[in-house]
Coordinates of C-alpha atoms in Angstrom, one line a residue:
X1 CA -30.6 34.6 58.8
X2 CA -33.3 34.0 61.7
X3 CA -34.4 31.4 64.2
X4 CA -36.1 28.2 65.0
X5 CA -37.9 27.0 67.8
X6 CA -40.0 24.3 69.2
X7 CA -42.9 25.1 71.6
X8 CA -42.4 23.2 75.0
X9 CA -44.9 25.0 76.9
X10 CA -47.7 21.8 77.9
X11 CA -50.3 24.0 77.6
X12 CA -49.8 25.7 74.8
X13 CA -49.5 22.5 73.4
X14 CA -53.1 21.5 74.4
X15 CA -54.7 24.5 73.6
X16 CA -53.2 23.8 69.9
X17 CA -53.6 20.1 69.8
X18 CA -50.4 19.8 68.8
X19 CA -46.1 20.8 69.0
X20 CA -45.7 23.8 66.8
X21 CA -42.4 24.5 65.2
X22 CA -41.5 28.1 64.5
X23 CA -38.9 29.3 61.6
X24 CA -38.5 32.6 61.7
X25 CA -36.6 34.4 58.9
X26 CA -35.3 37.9 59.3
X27 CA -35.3 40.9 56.8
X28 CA -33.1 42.7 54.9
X29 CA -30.2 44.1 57.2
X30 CA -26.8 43.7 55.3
X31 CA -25.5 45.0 51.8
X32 CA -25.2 41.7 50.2
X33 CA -29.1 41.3 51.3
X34 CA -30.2 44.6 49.8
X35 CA -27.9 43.6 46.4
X36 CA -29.6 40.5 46.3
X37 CA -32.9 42.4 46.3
X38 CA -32.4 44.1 43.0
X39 CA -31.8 40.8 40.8
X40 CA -35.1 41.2 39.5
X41 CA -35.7 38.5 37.1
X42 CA -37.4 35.1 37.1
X43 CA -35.3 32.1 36.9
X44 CA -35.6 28.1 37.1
X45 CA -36.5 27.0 40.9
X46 CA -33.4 25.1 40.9
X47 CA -33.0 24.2 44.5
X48 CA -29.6 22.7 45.0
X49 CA -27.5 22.0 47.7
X50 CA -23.8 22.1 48.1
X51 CA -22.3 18.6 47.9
X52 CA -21.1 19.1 51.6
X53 CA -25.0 18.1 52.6
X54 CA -27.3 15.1 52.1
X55 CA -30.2 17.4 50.8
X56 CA -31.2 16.3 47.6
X57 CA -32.1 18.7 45.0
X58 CA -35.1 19.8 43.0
X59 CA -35.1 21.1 39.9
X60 CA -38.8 22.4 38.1
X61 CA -38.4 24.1 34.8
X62 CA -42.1 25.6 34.7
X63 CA -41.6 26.9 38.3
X64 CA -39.7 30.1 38.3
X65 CA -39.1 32.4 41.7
X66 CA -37.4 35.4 41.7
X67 CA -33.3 35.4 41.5
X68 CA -32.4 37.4 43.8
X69 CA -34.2 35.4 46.8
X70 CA -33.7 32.2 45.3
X71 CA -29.9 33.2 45.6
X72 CA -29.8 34.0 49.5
X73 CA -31.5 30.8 49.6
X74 CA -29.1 28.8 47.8
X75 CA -25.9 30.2 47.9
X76 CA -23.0 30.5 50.5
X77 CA -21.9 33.9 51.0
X78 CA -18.1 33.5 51.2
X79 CA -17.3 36.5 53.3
X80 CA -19.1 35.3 55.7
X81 CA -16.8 33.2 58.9
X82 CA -19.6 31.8 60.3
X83 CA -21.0 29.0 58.4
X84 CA -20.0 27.2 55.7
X85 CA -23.5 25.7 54.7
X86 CA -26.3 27.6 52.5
X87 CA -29.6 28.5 54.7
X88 CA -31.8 26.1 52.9
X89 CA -28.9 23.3 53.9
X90 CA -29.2 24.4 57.8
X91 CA -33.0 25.2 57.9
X92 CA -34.0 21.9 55.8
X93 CA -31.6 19.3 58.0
X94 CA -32.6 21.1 61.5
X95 CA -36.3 20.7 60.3
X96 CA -35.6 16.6 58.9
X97 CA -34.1 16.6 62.9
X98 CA -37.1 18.5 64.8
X99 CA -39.5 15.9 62.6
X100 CA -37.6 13.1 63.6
X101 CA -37.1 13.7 66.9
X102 CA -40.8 14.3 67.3
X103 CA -42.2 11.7 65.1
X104 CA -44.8 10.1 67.4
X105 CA -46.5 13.4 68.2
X106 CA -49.2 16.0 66.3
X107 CA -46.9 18.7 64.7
X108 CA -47.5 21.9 62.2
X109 CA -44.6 24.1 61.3
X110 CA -45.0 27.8 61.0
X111 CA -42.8 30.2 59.0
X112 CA -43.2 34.0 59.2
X113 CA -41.2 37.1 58.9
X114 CA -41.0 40.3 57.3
X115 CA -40.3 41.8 53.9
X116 CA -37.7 39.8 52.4
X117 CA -37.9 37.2 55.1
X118 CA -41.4 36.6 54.0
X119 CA -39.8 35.6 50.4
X120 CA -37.7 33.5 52.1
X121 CA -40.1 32.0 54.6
X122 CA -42.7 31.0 51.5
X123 CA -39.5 29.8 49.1
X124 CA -38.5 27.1 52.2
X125 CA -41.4 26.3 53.1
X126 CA -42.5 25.3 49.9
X127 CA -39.0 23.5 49.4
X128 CA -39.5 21.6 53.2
X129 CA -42.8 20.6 52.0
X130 CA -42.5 19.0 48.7
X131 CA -38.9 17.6 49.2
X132 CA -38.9 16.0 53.0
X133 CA -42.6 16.1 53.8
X134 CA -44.3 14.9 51.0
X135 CA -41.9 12.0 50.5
X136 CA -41.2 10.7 54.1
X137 CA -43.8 11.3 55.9
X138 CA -47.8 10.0 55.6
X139 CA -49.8 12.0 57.8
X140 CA -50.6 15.6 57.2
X141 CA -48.6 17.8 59.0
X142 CA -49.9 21.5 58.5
X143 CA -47.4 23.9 57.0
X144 CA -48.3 28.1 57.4
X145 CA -46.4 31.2 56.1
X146 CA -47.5 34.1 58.0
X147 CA -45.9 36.9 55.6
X148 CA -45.9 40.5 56.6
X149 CA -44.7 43.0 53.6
X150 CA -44.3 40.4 51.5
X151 CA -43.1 40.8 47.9
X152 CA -44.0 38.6 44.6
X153 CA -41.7 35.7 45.0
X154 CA -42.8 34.0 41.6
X155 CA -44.5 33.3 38.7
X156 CA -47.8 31.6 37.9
X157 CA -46.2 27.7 38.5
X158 CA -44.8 29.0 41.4
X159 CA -48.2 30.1 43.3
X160 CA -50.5 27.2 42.1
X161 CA -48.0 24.8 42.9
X162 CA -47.7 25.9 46.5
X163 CA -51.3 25.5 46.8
X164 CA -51.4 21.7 45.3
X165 CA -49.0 20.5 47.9
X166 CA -50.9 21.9 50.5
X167 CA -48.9 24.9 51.8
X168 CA -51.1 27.9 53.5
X169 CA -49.6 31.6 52.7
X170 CA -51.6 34.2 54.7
X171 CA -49.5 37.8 53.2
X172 CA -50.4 40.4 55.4
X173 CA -50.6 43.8 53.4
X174 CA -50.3 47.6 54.5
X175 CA -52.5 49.4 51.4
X176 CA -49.7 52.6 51.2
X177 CA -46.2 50.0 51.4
X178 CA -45.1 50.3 48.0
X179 CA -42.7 46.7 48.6
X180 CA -45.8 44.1 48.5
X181 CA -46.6 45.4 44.7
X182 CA -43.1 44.4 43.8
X183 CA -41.2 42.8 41.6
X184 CA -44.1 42.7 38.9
X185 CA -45.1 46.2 38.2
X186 CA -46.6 45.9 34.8
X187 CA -47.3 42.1 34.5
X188 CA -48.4 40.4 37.7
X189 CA -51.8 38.6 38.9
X190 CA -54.2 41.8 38.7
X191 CA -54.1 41.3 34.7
X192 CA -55.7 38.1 35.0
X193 CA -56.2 36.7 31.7
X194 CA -52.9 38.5 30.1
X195 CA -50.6 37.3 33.0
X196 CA -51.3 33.5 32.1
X197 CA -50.8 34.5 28.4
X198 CA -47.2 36.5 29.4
X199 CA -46.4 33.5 32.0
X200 CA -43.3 33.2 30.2
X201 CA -42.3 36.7 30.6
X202 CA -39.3 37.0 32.5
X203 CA -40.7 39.9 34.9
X204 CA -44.4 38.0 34.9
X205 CA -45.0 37.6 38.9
X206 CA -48.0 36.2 40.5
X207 CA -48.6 36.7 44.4
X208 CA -49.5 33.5 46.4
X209 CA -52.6 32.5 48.1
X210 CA -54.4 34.7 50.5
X211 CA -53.9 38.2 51.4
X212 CA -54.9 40.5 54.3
X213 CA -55.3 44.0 53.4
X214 CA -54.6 46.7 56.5
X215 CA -55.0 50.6 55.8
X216 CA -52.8 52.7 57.9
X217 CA -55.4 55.6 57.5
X218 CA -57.4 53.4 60.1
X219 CA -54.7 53.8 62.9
X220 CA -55.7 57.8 64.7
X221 CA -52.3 57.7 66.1
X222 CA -50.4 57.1 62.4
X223 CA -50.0 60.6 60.9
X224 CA -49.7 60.7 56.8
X225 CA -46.0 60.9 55.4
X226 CA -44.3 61.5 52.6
X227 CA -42.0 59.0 53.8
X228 CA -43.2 55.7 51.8
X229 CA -40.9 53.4 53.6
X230 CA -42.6 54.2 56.6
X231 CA -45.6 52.2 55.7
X232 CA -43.4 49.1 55.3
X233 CA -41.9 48.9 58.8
X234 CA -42.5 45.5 60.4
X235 CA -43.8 47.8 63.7
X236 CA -46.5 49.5 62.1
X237 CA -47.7 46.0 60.4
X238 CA -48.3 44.8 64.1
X239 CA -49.8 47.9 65.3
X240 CA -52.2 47.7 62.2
X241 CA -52.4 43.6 63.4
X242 CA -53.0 44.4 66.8
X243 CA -56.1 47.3 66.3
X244 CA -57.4 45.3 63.4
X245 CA -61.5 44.9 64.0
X246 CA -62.9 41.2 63.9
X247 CA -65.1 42.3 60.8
X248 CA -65.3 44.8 58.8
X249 CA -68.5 46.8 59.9
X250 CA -66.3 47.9 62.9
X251 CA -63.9 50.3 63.5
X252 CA -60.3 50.5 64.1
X253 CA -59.8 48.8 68.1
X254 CA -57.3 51.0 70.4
X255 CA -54.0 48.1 70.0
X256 CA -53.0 46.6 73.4
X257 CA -49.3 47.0 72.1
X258 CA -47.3 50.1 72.6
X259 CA -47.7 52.4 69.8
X260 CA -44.5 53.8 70.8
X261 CA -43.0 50.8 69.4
X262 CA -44.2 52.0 66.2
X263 CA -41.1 55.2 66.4
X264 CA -38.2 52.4 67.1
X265 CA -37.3 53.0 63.7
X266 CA -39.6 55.3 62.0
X267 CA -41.1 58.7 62.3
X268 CA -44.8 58.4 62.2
X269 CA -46.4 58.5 65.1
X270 CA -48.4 61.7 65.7
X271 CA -46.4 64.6 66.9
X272 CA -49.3 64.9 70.4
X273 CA -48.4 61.3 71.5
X274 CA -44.5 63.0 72.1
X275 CA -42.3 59.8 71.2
X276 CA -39.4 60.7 69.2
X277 CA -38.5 59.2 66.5
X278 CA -35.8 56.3 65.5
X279 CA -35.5 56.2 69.1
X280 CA -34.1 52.2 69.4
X281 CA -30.1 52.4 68.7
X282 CA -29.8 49.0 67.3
X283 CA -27.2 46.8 68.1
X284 CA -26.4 48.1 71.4
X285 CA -23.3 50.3 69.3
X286 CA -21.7 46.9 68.9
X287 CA -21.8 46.3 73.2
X288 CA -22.4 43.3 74.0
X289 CA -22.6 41.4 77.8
X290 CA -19.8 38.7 78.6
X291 CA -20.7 36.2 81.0
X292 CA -19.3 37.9 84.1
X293 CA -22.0 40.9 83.2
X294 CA -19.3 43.5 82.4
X295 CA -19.9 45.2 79.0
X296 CA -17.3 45.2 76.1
X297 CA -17.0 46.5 72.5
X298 CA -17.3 43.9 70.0
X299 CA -16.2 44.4 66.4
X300 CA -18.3 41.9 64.4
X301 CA -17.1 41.4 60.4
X302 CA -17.9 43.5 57.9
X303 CA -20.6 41.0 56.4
X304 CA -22.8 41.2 59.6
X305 CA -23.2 45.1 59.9
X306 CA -26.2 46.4 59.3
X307 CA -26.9 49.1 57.4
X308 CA -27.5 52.3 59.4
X309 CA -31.7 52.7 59.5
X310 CA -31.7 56.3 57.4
X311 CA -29.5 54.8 54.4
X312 CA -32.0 51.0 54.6
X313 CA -35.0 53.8 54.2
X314 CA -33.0 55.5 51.1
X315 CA -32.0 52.1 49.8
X316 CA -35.2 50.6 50.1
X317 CA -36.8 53.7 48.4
X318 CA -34.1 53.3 45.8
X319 CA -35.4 49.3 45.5
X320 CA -38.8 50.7 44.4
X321 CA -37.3 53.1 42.4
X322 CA -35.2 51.0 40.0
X323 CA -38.3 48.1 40.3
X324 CA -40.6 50.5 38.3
X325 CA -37.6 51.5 35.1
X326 CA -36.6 47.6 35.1
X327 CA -40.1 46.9 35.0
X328 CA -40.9 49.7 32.3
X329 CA -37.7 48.9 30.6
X330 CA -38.5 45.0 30.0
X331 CA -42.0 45.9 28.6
X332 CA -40.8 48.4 26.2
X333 CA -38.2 46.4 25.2
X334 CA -40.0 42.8 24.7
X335 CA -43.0 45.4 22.8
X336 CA -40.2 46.6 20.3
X337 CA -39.2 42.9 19.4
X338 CA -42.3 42.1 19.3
X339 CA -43.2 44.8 16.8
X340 CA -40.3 43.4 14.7
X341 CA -41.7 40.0 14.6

């Protein structure tokens, strides 16, 4: 589901003023991940753990997240033969352990990610934060979510709650990626008054804290698609990140990263640059290196398999797709009953 680190670099540690510890949560790969994607409802942020953990559980009626993450949070995914515990049971006892073993020193812990990793970075990070900071420990220890592409994760509770505990969400936002104005079509934080009236709509969203906008029409080497997945791609977030001017009065800066990073698993790049497109093969074709160096097939199970990247672009335009009728659906449908009333 990602990784953690610690920094151990001394000066990096100066030049910060403190240890920084990094969860990083990744996207979207396998089925179960894109199914879990289209439970598009608001329920109950009941965060429990599996009795095979000492992580005690919270349970807020008035804060609702999304299902669908709150489930690859919370559940344990039985096909899979690598763990037996739940993410938030690794990531919350690995963090208690990092906190501990640290105690004496200046910390902040950083999540970040992309797309549904961003839900998932925001959803434990608030959960760290209210359940093993805010009880055990005194001084302030600054918590960040860095969220690229992220979608609405809950409802109104949800994102003024994660601001009164003290937890910082920067969402970093492509204007043309379709995925940051979802779930939440028709009722989400734009209508203002009427969202807090509808807060108990069941597809009522409200986005979190602050949000960078980026415009891929800034970027000379992006060329326009029809393609709208394309403007979700974590690579063209950073090449957007990377050129981005320190105000606005200025224009777009040449990145220092490789634009051809921007084709790994994309096609828009502009055709003169002559970088072809999808041009990573991910996963090496299943090769991996043994210690000895020699290279050997490796057949991993069926639950770590990543989609292929041309049926994640179909599925994910699908996701957008069925977002919009759910959304449409539930506001027609809670209109007619209310007409009935």
């Amino acid at each position: 589901m990602g990784y953690i680190a610690v920094c151990t670099d001394p000066n990096e540690i100066k030049r910060l003023g403190r240890r920084d510890i990094v969860v990083a949560w990744k996207g979207a790969e396998t089925p179960h991940e894109w199914m879990q994607n289209l439970k598009n409802i608001l329920v109950p942020a009941a965060l429990l753990a599996s009795t095979k953990s000492n992580i005690e559980a919270t349970f807020k009626p008035d804060v609702r997240i999304e299902k669908g993450f709150l489930t690859c949070y919370t559940s344990i995914y039985e096909g899979s033969g690598r763990s037996r515990l739940n993410a938030r049971e690794i990531v919350v006892a690995e963090i208690k352990r990092l906190l501990n073993n640290f105690k004496d020193e200046d910390l902040s812990i950083t999540f970040t990610r992309h797309s549904l990793g961003s839900a998932l970075a925001t959803i434990s990070l608030y959960d760290i934060k209210q359940m093993v900071m805010n009880k055990n420990y005194i001084r302030s220890i600054p918590v960040t979510v860095f969220a690229f592409a992220s979608p609405r994760v809950g409802n109104l509770s949800f994102a003024q709650h994660v601001e009164e505990i003290g937890v910082k969400v920067l969402r970093l936002v492509n204007k043309k990626d379709l995925i940051p104005k979802v779930p939440g079509v028709f009722v989400n934080e734009k209508m203002g008054w009427l969202a807090r009236i509808m807060y108990w709509f069941p597809w009522t969203y409200v986005h979190v804290e602050i949000e960078i906008t980026l415009d891929s029409s800034n970027s000379e080497v992006l060329k326009e698609t029809y393609n709208r997945s394309s403007f979700h791609n974590l690579e063209v977030y950073l090449h957007l990140v990377d050129g981005l001017p320190q105000n606005n009065n200025l224009p777009f800066r040449f990145p220092r990263r490789d634009p051809a990073l921007v084709n790994k698993n994309s096609d828009i790049l502009i055709t003169e640059l002559q970088i072809p497109s999808y041009w990573w093969t991910r996963r090496n074709k299943e090769m991996v290196k043994r210690i000895d160096g020699k290279l050997l097939y490796s057949l991993r199970s069926p639950a770590a398999v990543s989609i292929p990247e041309s049926s994640s672009l179909l599925i994910s335009n699908l996701v957008i797709l069925l977002e919009v009728v759910r959304g449409l659906f539930g506001v027609m449908s809670h209109f007619q009953i209310g007409c009935r009333i």
